[in-house]
mmCIF file of C-alpha atoms and ligand atoms in Angstrom:
data_model
loop_
_atom_site.group_PDB
_atom_site.id
_atom_site.type_symbol
_atom_site.label_atom_id
_atom_site.label_comp_id
_atom_site.label_asym_id
_atom_site.label_seq_id
_atom_site.Cartn_x
_atom_site.Cartn_y
_atom_site.Cartn_z
ATOM 1 C CA MET A 1 49.017 25.670 -58.221
ATOM 2 C CA GLU A 2 47.209 22.664 -59.484
ATOM 3 C CA LYS A 3 48.248 20.901 -56.342
ATOM 4 C CA GLY A 4 47.263 23.877 -54.293
ATOM 5 C CA LYS A 5 43.904 23.906 -55.995
ATOM 6 C CA LYS A 6 43.537 20.216 -55.400
ATOM 7 C CA LYS A 7 44.544 20.679 -51.817
ATOM 8 C CA GLY A 8 42.031 23.489 -51.553
ATOM 9 C CA LYS A 9 39.282 21.187 -52.806
ATOM 10 C CA GLU A 10 40.189 18.394 -50.395
ATOM 11 C CA PRO A 11 38.689 20.067 -47.331
ATOM 12 C CA GLU A 12 35.583 20.769 -49.453
ATOM 13 C CA LYS A 13 35.307 17.082 -50.276
ATOM 14 C CA GLU A 14 35.928 16.282 -46.653
ATOM 15 C CA LYS A 15 33.110 18.637 -45.699
ATOM 16 C CA ILE A 16 30.804 17.056 -48.233
ATOM 17 C CA ARG A 17 31.717 13.583 -46.973
ATOM 18 C CA GLU A 18 31.101 14.712 -43.397
ATOM 19 C CA LYS A 19 27.820 16.256 -44.432
ATOM 20 C CA GLY A 20 26.908 13.035 -46.185
ATOM 21 C CA LYS A 21 27.762 11.081 -43.086
ATOM 22 C CA GLU A 22 25.708 13.425 -40.908
ATOM 23 C CA GLU A 23 22.737 13.182 -43.235
ATOM 24 C CA LYS A 24 22.979 9.411 -43.194
ATOM 25 C CA LYS A 25 23.134 9.543 -39.401
ATOM 26 C CA LYS A 26 20.043 11.731 -39.395
ATOM 27 C CA GLU A 27 18.283 9.292 -41.732
ATOM 28 C CA VAL A 28 19.129 6.406 -39.410
ATOM 29 C CA GLU A 29 17.875 8.409 -36.432
ATOM 30 C CA LYS A 30 14.676 9.194 -38.333
ATOM 31 C CA GLU A 31 14.194 5.515 -39.149
ATOM 32 C CA LYS A 32 14.716 4.657 -35.509
ATOM 33 C CA VAL A 33 12.094 7.189 -34.439
ATOM 34 C CA LYS A 34 9.721 5.909 -37.098
ATOM 35 C CA GLY A 35 10.284 2.377 -35.874
ATOM 36 C CA LYS A 36 9.536 3.403 -32.318
ATOM 37 C CA GLU A 37 6.419 5.246 -33.413
ATOM 38 C CA LYS A 38 5.277 2.188 -35.295
ATOM 39 C CA GLU A 39 5.837 0.071 -32.210
ATOM 40 C CA ARG A 40 3.921 2.559 -30.142
ATOM 41 C CA GLY A 41 1.176 2.414 -32.724
ATOM 42 C CA ARG A 42 1.089 -1.361 -32.452
ATOM 43 C CA ASP A 43 0.933 -1.188 -28.662
ATOM 44 C CA LYS A 44 -1.867 1.331 -28.913
ATOM 45 C CA GLY A 45 -3.625 -1.051 -31.245
ATOM 46 C CA LYS A 46 -3.257 -3.772 -28.660
ATOM 47 C CA GLY A 47 -4.754 -1.499 -26.005
ATOM 48 C CA GLU A 48 -7.581 -0.624 -28.306
ATOM 49 C CA LYS A 49 -8.156 -4.275 -29.036
ATOM 50 C CA SER A 50 -8.447 -5.132 -25.377
ATOM 51 C CA ASN A 51 -10.616 -2.071 -24.897
ATOM 52 C CA GLY A 52 -12.651 -3.423 -27.759
ATOM 53 C CA LYS A 53 -13.081 -6.660 -25.888
ATOM 54 C CA GLU A 54 -14.064 -4.774 -22.745
ATOM 55 C CA GLU A 55 -16.521 -2.846 -24.866
ATOM 56 C CA GLU A 56 -17.981 -6.093 -26.204
ATOM 57 C CA LYS A 57 -18.402 -7.455 -22.703
ATOM 58 C CA ARG A 58 -20.009 -4.210 -21.543
ATOM 59 C CA LYS A 59 -22.370 -4.276 -24.507
ATOM 60 C CA GLU A 60 -23.353 -7.867 -23.735
ATOM 61 C CA ARG A 61 -24.190 -6.861 -20.184
ATOM 62 C CA GLU A 62 -26.143 -3.824 -21.301
ATOM 63 C CA THR A 63 -28.115 -5.815 -23.839
ATOM 64 C CA VAL A 64 -29.605 -7.842 -21.040
ATOM 65 C CA LYS A 65 -30.338 -4.806 -18.935
ATOM 66 C CA GLU A 66 -31.763 -2.781 -21.769
ATOM 67 C CA LYS A 67 -33.822 -5.616 -23.180
ATOM 68 C CA GLU A 68 -35.386 -6.348 -19.861
ATOM 69 C CA HIS A 69 -35.546 -2.791 -18.672
ATOM 70 C CA PRO A 70 -36.596 -0.364 -21.392
ATOM 71 C CA LYS A 71 -34.533 2.819 -21.400
ATOM 72 C CA GLY A 72 -35.984 5.616 -19.362
ATOM 73 C CA THR A 73 -37.249 3.329 -16.618
ATOM 74 C CA THR A 74 -33.903 2.315 -15.230
ATOM 75 C CA GLU A 75 -33.292 4.783 -12.453
ATOM 76 C CA GLU A 76 -33.190 2.113 -9.774
ATOM 77 C CA THR A 77 -31.086 -0.151 -11.949
ATOM 78 C CA GLU A 78 -28.600 2.622 -12.606
ATOM 79 C CA LYS A 79 -28.051 2.835 -8.878
ATOM 80 C CA ASP A 80 -27.450 -0.893 -8.833
ATOM 81 C CA ASN A 81 -24.868 -0.472 -11.535
ATOM 82 C CA GLY A 82 -22.982 1.828 -9.217
ATOM 83 C CA ALA A 83 -23.026 -1.010 -6.751
ATOM 84 C CA LEU A 84 -21.510 -3.280 -9.398
ATOM 85 C CA ALA A 85 -18.326 -1.302 -9.443
ATOM 86 C CA ARG A 86 -18.085 -0.520 -5.754
ATOM 87 C CA PRO A 87 -19.929 -2.999 -3.554
ATOM 88 C CA PRO A 88 -21.470 -1.006 -0.713
ATOM 89 C CA LEU A 89 -20.763 -2.186 2.810
ATOM 90 C CA GLU A 90 -24.448 -2.220 3.663
ATOM 91 C CA PRO A 91 -27.132 -3.530 1.325
ATOM 92 C CA PRO A 92 -29.215 -0.617 0.012
ATOM 93 C CA GLU A 93 -32.613 -0.197 1.652
ATOM 94 C CA LYS A 94 -34.778 -0.796 -1.375
ATOM 95 C CA ASN A 95 -37.021 -3.378 -2.950
ATOM 96 C CA LYS A 96 -36.252 -6.915 -1.981
ATOM 97 C CA GLN A 97 -34.293 -8.802 -4.546
ATOM 98 C CA ILE A 98 -34.076 -12.374 -5.690
ATOM 99 C CA LEU A 99 -30.575 -13.429 -4.726
ATOM 100 C CA VAL A 100 -28.590 -15.633 -7.065
ATOM 101 C CA LEU A 101 -25.701 -17.261 -5.247
ATOM 102 C CA GLY A 102 -23.389 -20.241 -5.623
ATOM 103 C CA LEU A 103 -19.719 -21.036 -6.123
ATOM 104 C CA ASP A 104 -17.734 -19.382 -8.903
ATOM 105 C CA GLY A 105 -18.210 -21.012 -12.277
ATOM 106 C CA ALA A 106 -21.475 -22.731 -11.315
ATOM 107 C CA GLY A 107 -23.290 -20.869 -14.076
ATOM 108 C CA LYS A 108 -25.198 -18.132 -12.209
ATOM 109 C CA THR A 109 -24.678 -15.411 -14.811
ATOM 110 C CA SER A 110 -25.358 -17.767 -17.697
ATOM 111 C CA VAL A 111 -28.592 -18.992 -16.125
ATOM 112 C CA LEU A 112 -29.684 -15.489 -15.167
ATOM 113 C CA HIS A 113 -29.060 -13.967 -18.580
ATOM 114 C CA SER A 114 -30.744 -16.916 -20.282
ATOM 115 C CA LEU A 115 -33.813 -16.495 -18.063
ATOM 116 C CA ALA A 116 -33.853 -12.786 -18.860
ATOM 117 C CA LEU A 117 -33.612 -13.228 -22.623
ATOM 118 C CA ASN A 118 -35.532 -16.522 -22.913
ATOM 119 C CA ARG A 119 -32.556 -17.514 -25.040
ATOM 120 C CA VAL A 120 -29.430 -19.366 -24.072
ATOM 121 C CA GLN A 121 -26.703 -16.887 -23.291
ATOM 122 C CA HIS A 122 -23.336 -18.059 -21.966
ATOM 123 C CA SER A 123 -21.516 -15.744 -19.646
ATOM 124 C CA VAL A 124 -18.166 -14.581 -20.970
ATOM 125 C CA ALA A 125 -16.475 -13.586 -17.722
ATOM 126 C CA PRO A 126 -16.648 -14.239 -13.989
ATOM 127 C CA THR A 127 -18.747 -11.736 -12.071
ATOM 128 C CA GLN A 128 -16.459 -9.307 -10.301
ATOM 129 C CA GLY A 129 -18.817 -8.156 -7.590
ATOM 130 C CA PHE A 130 -22.487 -7.729 -8.351
ATOM 131 C CA ASN A 131 -24.697 -8.346 -11.351
ATOM 132 C CA ALA A 132 -28.183 -6.862 -11.174
ATOM 133 C CA VAL A 133 -30.748 -8.000 -13.714
ATOM 134 C CA CYS A 134 -34.351 -6.918 -13.943
ATOM 135 C CA ILE A 135 -36.812 -9.257 -15.631
ATOM 136 C CA ASN A 136 -40.249 -8.083 -16.621
ATOM 137 C CA THR A 137 -42.899 -10.695 -17.198
ATOM 138 C CA GLU A 138 -46.486 -10.054 -18.280
ATOM 139 C CA ASP A 139 -47.669 -9.327 -14.794
ATOM 140 C CA SER A 140 -44.613 -8.788 -12.677
ATOM 141 C CA GLN A 141 -41.210 -7.227 -12.463
ATOM 142 C CA MET A 142 -38.457 -9.164 -10.765
ATOM 143 C CA GLU A 143 -35.148 -7.841 -9.568
ATOM 144 C CA PHE A 144 -32.360 -10.376 -9.447
ATOM 145 C CA LEU A 145 -29.032 -9.794 -7.783
ATOM 146 C CA GLU A 146 -26.151 -12.139 -8.477
ATOM 147 C CA ILE A 147 -23.134 -11.822 -6.241
ATOM 148 C CA GLY A 148 -19.886 -13.253 -7.599
ATOM 149 C CA GLY A 149 -18.993 -16.692 -6.319
ATOM 150 C CA SER A 150 -15.233 -16.173 -6.018
ATOM 151 C CA GLU A 151 -13.833 -16.100 -2.473
ATOM 152 C CA PRO A 152 -13.520 -12.296 -2.119
ATOM 153 C CA PHE A 153 -17.225 -11.803 -2.861
ATOM 154 C CA ARG A 154 -18.642 -14.555 -0.671
ATOM 155 C CA SER A 155 -18.523 -12.360 2.417
ATOM 156 C CA TYR A 156 -21.277 -10.263 0.820
ATOM 157 C CA TRP A 157 -23.629 -13.205 0.417
ATOM 158 C CA GLU A 158 -24.905 -13.285 3.992
ATOM 159 C CA MET A 159 -24.998 -9.506 4.191
ATOM 160 C CA TYR A 160 -27.494 -9.375 1.342
ATOM 161 C CA LEU A 161 -29.537 -12.342 2.486
ATOM 162 C CA SER A 162 -31.616 -10.264 4.910
ATOM 163 C CA ARG A 163 -32.891 -8.257 1.935
ATOM 164 C CA GLY A 164 -33.508 -11.326 -0.181
ATOM 165 C CA LEU A 165 -36.976 -12.205 -1.358
ATOM 166 C CA LEU A 166 -35.883 -15.712 -2.155
ATOM 167 C CA LEU A 167 -32.653 -17.517 -2.753
ATOM 168 C CA ILE A 168 -31.608 -19.154 -5.993
ATOM 169 C CA PHE A 169 -28.587 -21.350 -5.380
ATOM 170 C CA VAL A 170 -26.760 -22.597 -8.472
ATOM 171 C CA VAL A 171 -24.376 -25.572 -8.447
ATOM 172 C CA ASP A 172 -22.208 -27.118 -11.132
ATOM 173 C CA SER A 173 -23.574 -30.674 -11.116
ATOM 174 C CA ALA A 174 -20.391 -32.009 -12.710
ATOM 175 C CA ASP A 175 -17.984 -30.418 -10.230
ATOM 176 C CA HIS A 176 -18.186 -33.313 -7.761
ATOM 177 C CA ASN A 177 -15.179 -32.194 -5.724
ATOM 178 C CA ARG A 178 -16.706 -28.859 -4.848
ATOM 179 C CA LEU A 179 -20.211 -30.047 -4.005
ATOM 180 C CA PRO A 180 -19.316 -30.369 -0.281
ATOM 181 C CA GLU A 181 -18.100 -26.752 -0.335
ATOM 182 C CA ALA A 182 -21.300 -25.666 -2.069
ATOM 183 C CA LYS A 183 -23.335 -27.591 0.513
ATOM 184 C CA LYS A 184 -21.469 -25.912 3.388
ATOM 185 C CA HIS A 185 -22.168 -22.427 2.028
ATOM 186 C CA LEU A 186 -25.783 -23.209 1.228
ATOM 187 C CA HIS A 187 -26.491 -24.483 4.754
ATOM 188 C CA GLN A 188 -24.701 -21.515 6.312
ATOM 189 C CA LEU A 189 -26.876 -19.180 4.280
ATOM 190 C CA ILE A 190 -30.230 -20.760 4.932
ATOM 191 C CA GLY A 191 -29.327 -21.322 8.584
ATOM 192 C CA THR A 192 -29.831 -17.595 9.128
ATOM 193 C CA ASN A 193 -33.392 -17.559 7.795
ATOM 194 C CA PRO A 194 -35.747 -20.516 8.370
ATOM 195 C CA ILE A 195 -38.448 -19.441 5.920
ATOM 196 C CA LEU A 196 -36.609 -17.941 2.971
ATOM 197 C CA PRO A 197 -37.783 -19.913 -0.091
ATOM 198 C CA LEU A 198 -34.987 -21.789 -1.826
ATOM 199 C CA VAL A 199 -34.693 -22.692 -5.501
ATOM 200 C CA VAL A 200 -31.692 -24.859 -6.357
ATOM 201 C CA PHE A 201 -30.447 -25.099 -9.922
ATOM 202 C CA ALA A 202 -28.468 -28.288 -10.505
ATOM 203 C CA ASN A 203 -26.814 -26.732 -13.520
ATOM 204 C CA LYS A 204 -24.627 -28.153 -16.328
ATOM 205 C CA GLN A 205 -26.856 -31.202 -16.750
ATOM 206 C CA ASP A 206 -25.567 -31.405 -20.325
ATOM 207 C CA LEU A 207 -22.163 -32.554 -19.090
ATOM 208 C CA GLU A 208 -21.613 -36.287 -19.053
ATOM 209 C CA ALA A 209 -20.152 -36.230 -15.567
ATOM 210 C CA ALA A 210 -23.108 -34.313 -14.145
ATOM 211 C CA TYR A 211 -24.813 -35.770 -11.077
ATOM 212 C CA ARG A 212 -28.513 -36.255 -11.616
ATOM 213 C CA ILE A 213 -31.133 -34.524 -9.523
ATOM 214 C CA THR A 214 -31.428 -37.229 -6.850
ATOM 215 C CA ASP A 215 -27.650 -37.266 -6.351
ATOM 216 C CA ILE A 216 -27.558 -33.480 -6.080
ATOM 217 C CA HIS A 217 -30.420 -33.611 -3.582
ATOM 218 C CA GLU A 218 -28.345 -35.949 -1.461
ATOM 219 C CA ALA A 219 -24.992 -34.206 -1.981
ATOM 220 C CA LEU A 220 -26.451 -30.890 -0.833
ATOM 221 C CA ALA A 221 -28.443 -32.522 1.999
ATOM 222 C CA LEU A 222 -31.570 -30.784 0.796
ATOM 223 C CA SER A 223 -33.755 -32.944 3.035
ATOM 224 C CA GLU A 224 -32.313 -30.917 5.933
ATOM 225 C CA VAL A 225 -33.283 -27.450 4.726
ATOM 226 C CA GLY A 226 -36.226 -27.204 7.133
ATOM 227 C CA ASN A 227 -39.916 -28.089 7.075
ATOM 228 C CA ASP A 228 -41.153 -24.514 7.036
ATOM 229 C CA ARG A 229 -39.266 -23.630 3.920
ATOM 230 C CA LYS A 230 -40.448 -23.886 0.343
ATOM 231 C CA MET A 231 -37.713 -25.679 -1.564
ATOM 232 C CA PHE A 232 -37.471 -26.574 -5.265
ATOM 233 C CA LEU A 233 -34.764 -28.311 -7.252
ATOM 234 C CA PHE A 234 -34.384 -28.002 -11.029
ATOM 235 C CA GLY A 235 -31.917 -29.694 -13.342
ATOM 236 C CA THR A 236 -30.799 -26.978 -15.746
ATOM 237 C CA GLN A 237 -28.402 -26.580 -18.610
ATOM 238 C CA VAL A 238 -27.143 -23.668 -20.636
ATOM 239 C CA THR A 239 -26.069 -25.121 -23.941
ATOM 240 C CA GLU A 240 -26.040 -23.581 -27.394
ATOM 241 C CA ASN A 241 -25.907 -19.789 -27.465
ATOM 242 C CA GLY A 242 -29.008 -18.274 -29.003
ATOM 243 C CA SER A 243 -31.190 -21.361 -28.756
ATOM 244 C CA GLU A 244 -34.449 -21.286 -26.842
ATOM 245 C CA ILE A 245 -34.133 -22.030 -23.139
ATOM 246 C CA PRO A 246 -35.198 -25.567 -22.183
ATOM 247 C CA SER A 247 -38.770 -25.871 -20.904
ATOM 248 C CA VAL A 248 -37.506 -26.706 -17.424
ATOM 249 C CA MET A 249 -35.914 -23.261 -17.231
ATOM 250 C CA GLN A 250 -39.129 -21.641 -18.367
ATOM 251 C CA ASP A 251 -40.947 -23.585 -15.622
ATOM 252 C CA ALA A 252 -38.372 -22.427 -13.092
ATOM 253 C CA LYS A 253 -38.859 -18.821 -14.189
ATOM 254 C CA ASP A 254 -42.642 -19.074 -13.794
ATOM 255 C CA LEU A 255 -42.259 -20.617 -10.365
ATOM 256 C CA ILE A 256 -39.800 -17.931 -9.266
ATOM 257 C CA ALA A 257 -42.276 -15.247 -10.367
ATOM 258 C CA HIS A 258 -44.989 -16.924 -8.248
ATOM 259 C CA LEU A 259 -42.768 -17.284 -5.204
ATOM 260 C CA ALA A 260 -41.573 -13.695 -5.484
ATOM 261 C CA ALA A 261 -45.161 -12.429 -5.746
ATOM 262 C CA ASP A 262 -46.131 -14.478 -2.658
ATOM 263 C CA MET A 263 -43.266 -13.036 -0.658
ATOM 264 C CA GLN A 264 -44.035 -9.389 -1.421
HETATM 265 N N1 GTP B 301 -21.529 -27.016 -20.369
HETATM 266 C C1 GTP B 301 -22.094 -26.053 -19.668
HETATM 267 N N2 GTP B 301 -21.381 -24.935 -19.391
HETATM 268 C C2 GTP B 301 -22.005 -23.963 -18.681
HETATM 269 C C3 GTP B 301 -23.338 -24.089 -18.241
HETATM 270 N N3 GTP B 301 -23.655 -22.964 -17.554
HETATM 271 C C4 GTP B 301 -22.569 -22.188 -17.575
HETATM 272 N N4 GTP B 301 -21.567 -22.766 -18.245
HETATM 273 C C5 GTP B 301 -20.202 -22.248 -18.451
HETATM 274 O O1 GTP B 301 -19.558 -22.217 -17.189
HETATM 275 C C6 GTP B 301 -18.694 -21.098 -17.090
HETATM 276 C C7 GTP B 301 -19.030 -20.264 -15.863
HETATM 277 O O2 GTP B 301 -20.320 -19.724 -16.044
HETATM 278 P P1 GTP B 301 -20.786 -18.383 -15.319
HETATM 279 O O3 GTP B 301 -22.208 -18.179 -15.682
HETATM 280 O O4 GTP B 301 -19.847 -17.279 -15.551
HETATM 281 O O5 GTP B 301 -20.634 -18.827 -13.788
HETATM 282 P P2 GTP B 301 -20.932 -17.936 -12.491
HETATM 283 O O6 GTP B 301 -21.582 -18.839 -11.497
HETATM 284 O O7 GTP B 301 -21.669 -16.714 -12.845
HETATM 285 O O8 GTP B 301 -19.454 -17.599 -11.998
HETATM 286 P P3 GTP B 301 -18.987 -16.333 -11.121
HETATM 287 O O9 GTP B 301 -19.570 -15.114 -11.724
HETATM 288 O O10 GTP B 301 -17.497 -16.360 -11.199
HETATM 289 O O11 GTP B 301 -19.447 -16.553 -9.720
HETATM 290 C C8 GTP B 301 -18.854 -20.317 -18.401
HETATM 291 O O12 GTP B 301 -17.825 -20.693 -19.257
HETATM 292 C C9 GTP B 301 -20.186 -20.798 -18.940
HETATM 293 O O13 GTP B 301 -20.250 -20.726 -20.340
HETATM 294 C C10 GTP B 301 -24.055 -25.292 -18.554
HETATM 295 O O14 GTP B 301 -25.212 -25.512 -18.200
HETATM 296 N N5 GTP B 301 -23.376 -26.217 -19.267
HETATM 297 MG MG1 MG B 302 -21.275 -14.700 -12.686
#
């Protein structure tokens, strides 16, 4: 009987053992799921982080626009922003803009944002398409349009030139190897319009390797830009974020305002 009883309990024990095993299995499964969820959480965090960065960049861009263009008066600019995302095939028929062109990395965005804020402001990313900035001075409002300098965006340069009030061409004075390429593009652009005023920014003058103004004048063959054209060359630099822009950039801004007013 005892044995029988014992035998009778064996399957019970077996059941309990099995149950124990199953529960353990379930626990392990649960842990696995938790682990996966955690991982997912981490990935989400990563996404949020990069979104955070995007957000920062967007905010930086908006600061310039908002500062220079008080809210409520930005209807035209909003339309431009649409153009930022999807470059239109034809330039919009609207006010003439001051075009800011030059090879990628020359410093167009940095110069433009610094002029807008009167404070040095380094760009944090290459311009993917268009960057419209409106600058209000005491007695004028200027619309600037930068078009990205990377290869895919260069085809838009000439397209927009016909609607340009004047051309600001920015070069990296220290990028000696690409000055011939910059020269080629500059001469192609101005070749289509013999009177369009030209303002050249020989940027990155802070760099030791930078060519000085006279060398840039020669490297870009600026003596060949045509007698009927107003042409100016400034040595510029965008150095410490937040510092006041150098007086030469202030002078350039004043001159641009004058030229733009003359052309309207
Ligand atoms: N040292 C130095 N760096 C500069 C100067 N101006 C711009 N930079 C840096 O050069 C890099 C390119 O500047 P951007 O303003 O983005 O150049 P961009 O011409 O707008 O380039 P795309 O938008 O790609 O056509 C950034 O890292 C800037 O911080 C300058 O005067 N001196
Ligand atoms: Mg840019």
